Amino acid sequence: MKTVIGNDVVHIADPGIAEYHRRTRFVERICAPEEWARIGDDEEGRLLLWNLWAAKEAAYKAVMKLRAGIVFAHRRFVVDESLREVRYDDLVLPLWSDHAEDWLHAVVTNGAEPGLSRVKEKSPECHQSQAVRDFACRAIAEAFAIEEGGLEIVRPDEADDRVGPPVLTRGGEAIDIDLSLSHDGPFVACAAVASQAT
């Protein structure tokens, strides 16, 4: 099995999401019962909800590369109480997370190490999709000691007309590094790992 990675960044300072932890229907739609029972009505509950959200999003991005055709149902991805693992059916994947005042970032992989994990605030005039691709190419080139020139991130079409996960290429050929991209509000984030067989 190849090593895969998923990530998600959440702009936790966004006032538009400040009260979601108090929306019972939203919490119960996103969280498994053992998770939503831990979400309180306070600031700690707000941060826990978005940690769970980011972990589930990151886990889905990793698992979809291992199991073709899965449907994303947040409640099926269960995050343990210590916020160190995500379970999806029989898969148990390690979880790493980081945060600052305005953002939190989750990384999930089936490998033993979290690999490359970076978050950056983008310039306001740059489109999120282009900003995260440029940022990821620079970060991967530096972290994996490869030349940045000619690196490109593409999103291949899958057989059922959905867009597949991003792939790092040079000259149209895939490079043996698995990556994941995320953006939310002013923040872009990437994660990458050498995709050797485990």
PDB file of C-alpha atoms in Angstrom:
ATOM      1  CA  MET A   1       0.000   0.000   0.000  1.00  0.00           C
ATOM      2  CA  LYS A   2       1.348   3.432  -0.893  1.00  0.00           C
ATOM      3  CA  THR A   3       1.736   6.139   1.707  1.00  0.00           C
ATOM      4  CA  VAL A   4      -0.925   8.819   1.280  1.00  0.00           C
ATOM      5  CA  ILE A   5      -1.712  12.082   3.034  1.00  0.00           C
ATOM      6  CA  GLY A   6      -4.637  14.454   3.556  1.00  0.00           C
ATOM      7  CA  ASN A   7      -4.872  17.886   5.153  1.00  0.00           C
ATOM      8  CA  ASP A   8      -7.361  20.602   5.989  1.00  0.00           C
ATOM      9  CA  VAL A   9      -7.021  24.182   7.207  1.00  0.00           C
ATOM     10  CA  VAL A  10      -9.820  26.096   8.949  1.00  0.00           C
ATOM     11  CA  HIS A  11      -9.941  29.880   9.351  1.00  0.00           C
ATOM     12  CA  ILE A  12     -11.152  29.731  12.957  1.00  0.00           C
ATOM     13  CA  ALA A  13     -11.231  33.527  13.324  1.00  0.00           C
ATOM     14  CA  ASP A  14     -13.959  33.744  10.647  1.00  0.00           C
ATOM     15  CA  PRO A  15     -16.956  35.347  12.417  1.00  0.00           C
ATOM     16  CA  GLY A  16     -19.278  33.438  10.082  1.00  0.00           C
ATOM     17  CA  ILE A  17     -18.508  30.142  11.863  1.00  0.00           C
ATOM     18  CA  ALA A  18     -18.270  31.472  15.428  1.00  0.00           C
ATOM     19  CA  GLU A  19     -21.577  29.948  16.590  1.00  0.00           C
ATOM     20  CA  TYR A  20     -21.658  26.622  14.721  1.00  0.00           C
ATOM     21  CA  HIS A  21     -20.772  24.660  17.865  1.00  0.00           C
ATOM     22  CA  ARG A  22     -24.125  25.822  19.269  1.00  0.00           C
ATOM     23  CA  ARG A  23     -26.092  24.547  16.241  1.00  0.00           C
ATOM     24  CA  THR A  24     -27.206  21.126  17.406  1.00  0.00           C
ATOM     25  CA  ARG A  25     -28.344  19.893  13.992  1.00  0.00           C
ATOM     26  CA  PHE A  26     -25.022  20.864  12.397  1.00  0.00           C
ATOM     27  CA  VAL A  27     -22.976  19.230  15.176  1.00  0.00           C
ATOM     28  CA  GLU A  28     -25.008  16.019  15.020  1.00  0.00           C
ATOM     29  CA  ARG A  29     -24.705  15.881  11.220  1.00  0.00           C
ATOM     30  CA  ILE A  30     -20.906  16.237  11.369  1.00  0.00           C
ATOM     31  CA  CYS A  31     -20.036  14.300  14.510  1.00  0.00           C
ATOM     32  CA  ALA A  32     -20.459  10.730  15.677  1.00  0.00           C
ATOM     33  CA  PRO A  33     -22.426  10.505  18.977  1.00  0.00           C
ATOM     34  CA  GLU A  34     -19.273  10.007  21.062  1.00  0.00           C
ATOM     35  CA  GLU A  35     -17.846  13.182  19.502  1.00  0.00           C
ATOM     36  CA  TRP A  36     -20.802  15.528  19.765  1.00  0.00           C
ATOM     37  CA  ALA A  37     -21.280  14.570  23.378  1.00  0.00           C
ATOM     38  CA  ARG A  38     -17.890  16.243  24.074  1.00  0.00           C
ATOM     39  CA  ILE A  39     -18.699  19.553  22.365  1.00  0.00           C
ATOM     40  CA  GLY A  40     -19.661  22.198  24.890  1.00  0.00           C
ATOM     41  CA  ASP A  41     -21.281  25.597  24.509  1.00  0.00           C
ATOM     42  CA  ASP A  42     -18.058  27.488  25.250  1.00  0.00           C
ATOM     43  CA  GLU A  43     -14.860  28.476  23.429  1.00  0.00           C
ATOM     44  CA  GLU A  44     -13.362  25.050  24.067  1.00  0.00           C
ATOM     45  CA  GLY A  45     -16.379  23.472  22.361  1.00  0.00           C
ATOM     46  CA  ARG A  46     -15.986  25.786  19.375  1.00  0.00           C
ATOM     47  CA  LEU A  47     -12.343  24.834  18.921  1.00  0.00           C
ATOM     48  CA  LEU A  48     -13.083  21.133  19.375  1.00  0.00           C
ATOM     49  CA  LEU A  49     -15.753  21.233  16.655  1.00  0.00           C
ATOM     50  CA  TRP A  50     -13.361  22.757  14.116  1.00  0.00           C
ATOM     51  CA  ASN A  51     -10.565  20.371  15.135  1.00  0.00           C
ATOM     52  CA  LEU A  52     -12.928  17.477  14.469  1.00  0.00           C
ATOM     53  CA  TRP A  53     -14.038  19.017  11.171  1.00  0.00           C
ATOM     54  CA  ALA A  54     -10.462  19.510   9.943  1.00  0.00           C
ATOM     55  CA  ALA A  55      -9.448  15.979  11.023  1.00  0.00           C
ATOM     56  CA  LYS A  56     -12.406  14.435   9.174  1.00  0.00           C
ATOM     57  CA  GLU A  57     -11.762  16.471   6.021  1.00  0.00           C
ATOM     58  CA  ALA A  58      -8.071  15.537   6.091  1.00  0.00           C
ATOM     59  CA  ALA A  59      -8.880  11.864   6.699  1.00  0.00           C
ATOM     60  CA  TYR A  60     -11.309  11.778   3.787  1.00  0.00           C
ATOM     61  CA  LYS A  61      -8.637  13.199   1.470  1.00  0.00           C
ATOM     62  CA  ALA A  62      -6.278  10.390   2.508  1.00  0.00           C
ATOM     63  CA  VAL A  63      -8.809   7.545   2.515  1.00  0.00           C
ATOM     64  CA  MET A  64     -10.218   8.409  -0.931  1.00  0.00           C
ATOM     65  CA  LYS A  65      -6.768   7.566  -2.328  1.00  0.00           C
ATOM     66  CA  LEU A  66      -6.864   4.136  -0.658  1.00  0.00           C
ATOM     67  CA  ARG A  67     -10.487   3.189  -1.288  1.00  0.00           C
ATOM     68  CA  ALA A  68     -11.999   4.179  -4.600  1.00  0.00           C
ATOM     69  CA  GLY A  69     -15.557   5.447  -4.701  1.00  0.00           C
ATOM     70  CA  ILE A  70     -16.065   6.253  -1.010  1.00  0.00           C
ATOM     71  CA  VAL A  71     -18.773   8.776  -0.220  1.00  0.00           C
ATOM     72  CA  PHE A  72     -17.867  11.499   2.249  1.00  0.00           C
ATOM     73  CA  ALA A  73     -20.072  11.275   5.312  1.00  0.00           C
ATOM     74  CA  HIS A  74     -18.436  13.226   8.157  1.00  0.00           C
ATOM     75  CA  ARG A  75     -19.944  11.017  10.872  1.00  0.00           C
ATOM     76  CA  ARG A  76     -18.234   7.890   9.485  1.00  0.00           C
ATOM     77  CA  PHE A  77     -14.827   9.417  10.236  1.00  0.00           C
ATOM     78  CA  VAL A  78     -14.459   9.185  14.013  1.00  0.00           C
ATOM     79  CA  VAL A  79     -11.744  11.155  15.788  1.00  0.00           C
ATOM     80  CA  ASP A  80     -10.453   9.745  19.065  1.00  0.00           C
ATOM     81  CA  GLU A  81     -10.664  11.816  22.222  1.00  0.00           C
ATOM     82  CA  SER A  82      -6.938  12.613  22.236  1.00  0.00           C
ATOM     83  CA  LEU A  83      -7.166  14.036  18.677  1.00  0.00           C
ATOM     84  CA  ARG A  84      -4.372  11.687  17.570  1.00  0.00           C
ATOM     85  CA  GLU A  85      -6.236   9.171  15.375  1.00  0.00           C
ATOM     86  CA  VAL A  86      -9.110   9.042  12.915  1.00  0.00           C
ATOM     87  CA  ARG A  87     -11.032   5.816  12.349  1.00  0.00           C
ATOM     88  CA  TYR A  88     -12.867   4.990   9.125  1.00  0.00           C
ATOM     89  CA  ASP A  89     -14.353   1.483   9.153  1.00  0.00           C
ATOM     90  CA  ASP A  90     -11.331  -0.804   9.715  1.00  0.00           C
ATOM     91  CA  LEU A  91      -8.718   1.889   8.991  1.00  0.00           C
ATOM     92  CA  VAL A  92      -7.112   3.745  11.900  1.00  0.00           C
ATOM     93  CA  LEU A  93      -4.957   6.642  10.701  1.00  0.00           C
ATOM     94  CA  PRO A  94      -2.600   8.880  12.700  1.00  0.00           C
ATOM     95  CA  LEU A  95      -3.629  12.533  13.063  1.00  0.00           C
ATOM     96  CA  TRP A  96      -1.400  15.551  13.635  1.00  0.00           C
ATOM     97  CA  SER A  97      -2.734  19.039  14.198  1.00  0.00           C
ATOM     98  CA  ASP A  98      -1.366  22.507  14.677  1.00  0.00           C
ATOM     99  CA  HIS A  99      -2.966  25.878  15.288  1.00  0.00           C
ATOM    100  CA  ALA A 100      -2.394  29.577  15.635  1.00  0.00           C
ATOM    101  CA  GLU A 101      -4.732  32.328  16.749  1.00  0.00           C
ATOM    102  CA  ASP A 102      -6.548  32.518  13.392  1.00  0.00           C
ATOM    103  CA  TRP A 103      -6.232  29.009  11.919  1.00  0.00           C
ATOM    104  CA  LEU A 104      -5.974  25.332  12.696  1.00  0.00           C
ATOM    105  CA  HIS A 105      -4.489  22.649  10.459  1.00  0.00           C
ATOM    106  CA  ALA A 106      -4.963  18.878  10.486  1.00  0.00           C
ATOM    107  CA  VAL A 107      -2.855  16.257   8.690  1.00  0.00           C
ATOM    108  CA  VAL A 108      -3.768  12.564   8.362  1.00  0.00           C
ATOM    109  CA  THR A 109      -1.610   9.880   6.753  1.00  0.00           C
ATOM    110  CA  ASN A 110      -1.273   6.124   6.741  1.00  0.00           C
ATOM    111  CA  GLY A 111       2.463   6.568   7.330  1.00  0.00           C
ATOM    112  CA  ALA A 112       4.384   6.743  10.572  1.00  0.00           C
ATOM    113  CA  GLU A 113       5.386  10.422  10.190  1.00  0.00           C
ATOM    114  CA  PRO A 114       3.339  13.504   9.309  1.00  0.00           C
ATOM    115  CA  GLY A 115       5.599  14.495   6.418  1.00  0.00           C
ATOM    116  CA  LEU A 116       5.630  18.084   5.186  1.00  0.00           C
ATOM    117  CA  SER A 117       2.969  20.298   6.770  1.00  0.00           C
ATOM    118  CA  ARG A 118       2.758  24.044   6.072  1.00  0.00           C
ATOM    119  CA  VAL A 119       0.252  26.908   6.482  1.00  0.00           C
ATOM    120  CA  LYS A 120       0.591  30.415   5.109  1.00  0.00           C
ATOM    121  CA  GLU A 121      -1.527  33.533   4.817  1.00  0.00           C
ATOM    122  CA  LYS A 122      -1.908  34.345   1.131  1.00  0.00           C
ATOM    123  CA  SER A 123      -1.814  37.806  -0.388  1.00  0.00           C
ATOM    124  CA  PRO A 124      -5.338  39.244  -0.812  1.00  0.00           C
ATOM    125  CA  GLU A 125      -5.022  39.712  -4.590  1.00  0.00           C
ATOM    126  CA  CYS A 126      -4.035  36.084  -5.284  1.00  0.00           C
ATOM    127  CA  HIS A 127      -6.766  33.503  -5.991  1.00  0.00           C
ATOM    128  CA  GLN A 128      -6.853  30.698  -3.390  1.00  0.00           C
ATOM    129  CA  SER A 129      -6.456  27.850  -5.866  1.00  0.00           C
ATOM    130  CA  GLN A 130      -3.386  29.360  -7.539  1.00  0.00           C
ATOM    131  CA  ALA A 131      -1.933  30.529  -4.221  1.00  0.00           C
ATOM    132  CA  VAL A 132      -2.081  27.053  -2.666  1.00  0.00           C
ATOM    133  CA  ARG A 133      -0.539  25.400  -5.752  1.00  0.00           C
ATOM    134  CA  ASP A 134       2.347  27.891  -5.882  1.00  0.00           C
ATOM    135  CA  PHE A 135       2.890  27.584  -2.136  1.00  0.00           C
ATOM    136  CA  ALA A 136       2.873  23.779  -2.256  1.00  0.00           C
ATOM    137  CA  CYS A 137       5.356  23.601  -5.148  1.00  0.00           C
ATOM    138  CA  ARG A 138       7.790  25.875  -3.287  1.00  0.00           C
ATOM    139  CA  ALA A 139       7.377  24.040   0.028  1.00  0.00           C
ATOM    140  CA  ILE A 140       7.755  20.585  -1.553  1.00  0.00           C
ATOM    141  CA  ALA A 141      10.819  21.610  -3.575  1.00  0.00           C
ATOM    142  CA  GLU A 142      12.480  22.883  -0.404  1.00  0.00           C
ATOM    143  CA  ALA A 143      11.448  19.993   1.870  1.00  0.00           C
ATOM    144  CA  PHE A 144      12.300  17.215  -0.587  1.00  0.00           C
ATOM    145  CA  ALA A 145      15.391  18.922  -2.055  1.00  0.00           C
ATOM    146  CA  ILE A 146      14.100  18.885  -5.623  1.00  0.00           C
ATOM    147  CA  GLU A 147      14.230  21.642  -8.209  1.00  0.00           C
ATOM    148  CA  GLU A 148      11.081  23.764  -8.263  1.00  0.00           C
ATOM    149  CA  GLY A 149      11.312  24.592 -11.966  1.00  0.00           C
ATOM    150  CA  GLY A 150       8.730  22.686 -13.987  1.00  0.00           C
ATOM    151  CA  LEU A 151       6.795  21.393 -10.981  1.00  0.00           C
ATOM    152  CA  GLU A 152       3.063  21.510 -11.560  1.00  0.00           C
ATOM    153  CA  ILE A 153       0.063  20.330  -9.588  1.00  0.00           C
ATOM    154  CA  VAL A 154      -2.767  18.911 -11.670  1.00  0.00           C
ATOM    155  CA  ARG A 155      -6.192  17.523 -10.803  1.00  0.00           C
ATOM    156  CA  PRO A 156      -6.853  14.520 -13.046  1.00  0.00           C
ATOM    157  CA  ASP A 157     -10.364  13.542 -14.061  1.00  0.00           C
ATOM    158  CA  GLU A 158     -11.608  10.266 -12.646  1.00  0.00           C
ATOM    159  CA  ALA A 159     -13.683   7.748 -14.591  1.00  0.00           C
ATOM    160  CA  ASP A 160     -17.000   8.918 -13.130  1.00  0.00           C
ATOM    161  CA  ASP A 161     -16.331  12.571 -14.104  1.00  0.00           C
ATOM    162  CA  ARG A 162     -15.313  13.656 -10.612  1.00  0.00           C
ATOM    163  CA  VAL A 163     -12.045  15.489 -10.244  1.00  0.00           C
ATOM    164  CA  GLY A 164      -9.374  13.332  -8.644  1.00  0.00           C
ATOM    165  CA  PRO A 165      -6.960  14.316  -5.866  1.00  0.00           C
ATOM    166  CA  PRO A 166      -4.073  16.631  -6.799  1.00  0.00           C
ATOM    167  CA  VAL A 167      -0.976  15.089  -8.355  1.00  0.00           C
ATOM    168  CA  LEU A 168       2.522  16.591  -8.424  1.00  0.00           C
ATOM    169  CA  THR A 169       4.080  16.402 -11.888  1.00  0.00           C
ATOM    170  CA  ARG A 170       7.111  17.541 -13.835  1.00  0.00           C
ATOM    171  CA  GLY A 171       6.913  17.561 -17.618  1.00  0.00           C
ATOM    172  CA  GLY A 172       3.577  15.752 -17.472  1.00  0.00           C
ATOM    173  CA  GLU A 173       4.983  12.839 -15.444  1.00  0.00           C
ATOM    174  CA  ALA A 174       3.802  12.164 -11.891  1.00  0.00           C
ATOM    175  CA  ILE A 175       6.409  12.466  -9.141  1.00  0.00           C
ATOM    176  CA  ASP A 176       6.405   9.888  -6.347  1.00  0.00           C
ATOM    177  CA  ILE A 177       5.252  12.366  -3.697  1.00  0.00           C
ATOM    178  CA  ASP A 178       1.677  12.334  -2.415  1.00  0.00           C
ATOM    179  CA  LEU A 179       0.228  15.719  -1.552  1.00  0.00           C
ATOM    180  CA  SER A 180      -2.874  17.378  -0.209  1.00  0.00           C
ATOM    181  CA  LEU A 181      -4.008  20.983  -0.594  1.00  0.00           C
ATOM    182  CA  SER A 182      -6.408  23.080   1.438  1.00  0.00           C
ATOM    183  CA  HIS A 183      -7.503  26.699   1.684  1.00  0.00           C
ATOM    184  CA  ASP A 184      -9.968  28.629   3.802  1.00  0.00           C
ATOM    185  CA  GLY A 185     -10.395  32.389   3.915  1.00  0.00           C
ATOM    186  CA  PRO A 186      -6.967  34.027   3.784  1.00  0.00           C
ATOM    187  CA  PHE A 187      -5.058  30.802   4.555  1.00  0.00           C
ATOM    188  CA  VAL A 188      -3.535  28.161   2.301  1.00  0.00           C
ATOM    189  CA  ALA A 189      -2.063  24.879   3.513  1.00  0.00           C
ATOM    190  CA  CYS A 190      -0.288  21.884   2.064  1.00  0.00           C
ATOM    191  CA  ALA A 191       0.928  18.502   3.227  1.00  0.00           C
ATOM    192  CA  ALA A 192       3.158  16.033   1.366  1.00  0.00           C
ATOM    193  CA  VAL A 193       4.859  12.707   1.920  1.00  0.00           C
ATOM    194  CA  ALA A 194       7.026  10.393  -0.161  1.00  0.00           C
ATOM    195  CA  SER A 195       4.510   7.887  -1.507  1.00  0.00           C
ATOM    196  CA  GLN A 196       6.586   4.723  -1.100  1.00  0.00           C
ATOM    197  CA  ALA A 197       4.833   1.411  -0.507  1.00  0.00           C
ATOM    198  CA  THR A 198       4.255   0.503   3.155  1.00  0.00           C
TER     199      THR A 198
END
